[in-house]
Amino acid sequence: MWHYRLPALRAGAIQLEKEEKTMKSMAQTVLGPVDGDLLGFTLPHEHLVLDGSSIFSEPAAATDRYMAHAPLGWESLSWLRYHPYENLENVRMLDEAEAIGELTLFRNAGGGTLVDVTVRGIGRDPESLARISRKTGVNIVMGTGLYTEASLTAAYRNMSVDEMAAMFVEELRQGVGSSGIRAGIIGEIACNWPAAPTELKAVQAAALAQQETGVSISLHPGRNRQAPFHLVEVLRGAGADLSRVIFCHTDARLRTPEDR
Ligand SMILES: [Zn+2]
């Protein structure tokens, strides 16, 4: 009987191949799936609204202290370049109307899609991203993941790799909480150097969630030349598909100030 079953099995395999191909050629946006051919010009790593209060730190030096709460402007710009996390307003983008205004400029200049890799720890806001996408007509792909250990509460730090992976998979397949808004990329998973224990768990969990869903990973390595290479090995060890991994901010990791 096997020769009768063989064509059926082959047909099944072909069908599966087709489905996989269809899934891989679609992008999951906050307003639903979009054909990859329709994404247009795409920004792969942005933050539209974000609250980085968790990574804000008061300046240590007495003469810098007043800058922590100074308004953003030309006068503070050069100081901010060297102390980006020591001014509260510089680590927060809470103005949805401003994000809509800026994204409208992007659309009017020919932009089609933006990947917002804001994750848990820095105030990811699925409902806001959906509103921004509706108002601007720009496709927005949202991330699932965890920011640096310092940005996370104990509840996240205490999660196991499997629990983190399950959370990522749920957000990719069902959506975030009860919003029904689904993530379309894993990341940015953010690490320091050396990577903290929670950060290493999140990287391994990203690999597991990728194996289950086939979704790409966006990684933010710590500020050290070795950091991206270390994370490649962590991902490889956890079974990630390295052809679907994006390393962000590598300009500030692989090049030192001297050879920029
Ligand atoms: Zn980022």
Short mmCIF file of N, CA and C and ligand atoms in Angstrom, two decimals, residues 45 47 117 188 249, ligand 1:
data_model
loop_
_atom_site.label_atom_id
_atom_site.label_comp_id
_atom_site.label_asym_id
_atom_site.label_seq_id
_atom_site.Cartn_x
_atom_site.Cartn_y
_atom_site.Cartn_z
N HIS A 45 14.82 49.65 12.51
CA HIS A 45 15.03 49.75 13.96
C HIS A 45 14.69 51.16 14.43
N HIS A 47 12.05 53.66 17.37
CA HIS A 47 11.21 53.72 18.57
C HIS A 47 10.29 54.93 18.41
N VAL A 117 11.13 48.46 17.61
CA VAL A 117 11.67 47.38 18.44
C VAL A 117 11.67 47.74 19.94
N GLU A 188 13.91 44.53 20.04
CA GLU A 188 15.28 44.26 20.29
C GLU A 188 15.48 43.62 21.67
N HIS A 249 23.03 48.56 16.23
CA HIS A 249 24.02 49.43 16.89
C HIS A 249 25.45 48.94 16.73
ZN ZN B 1 16.73 50.54 19.81
#
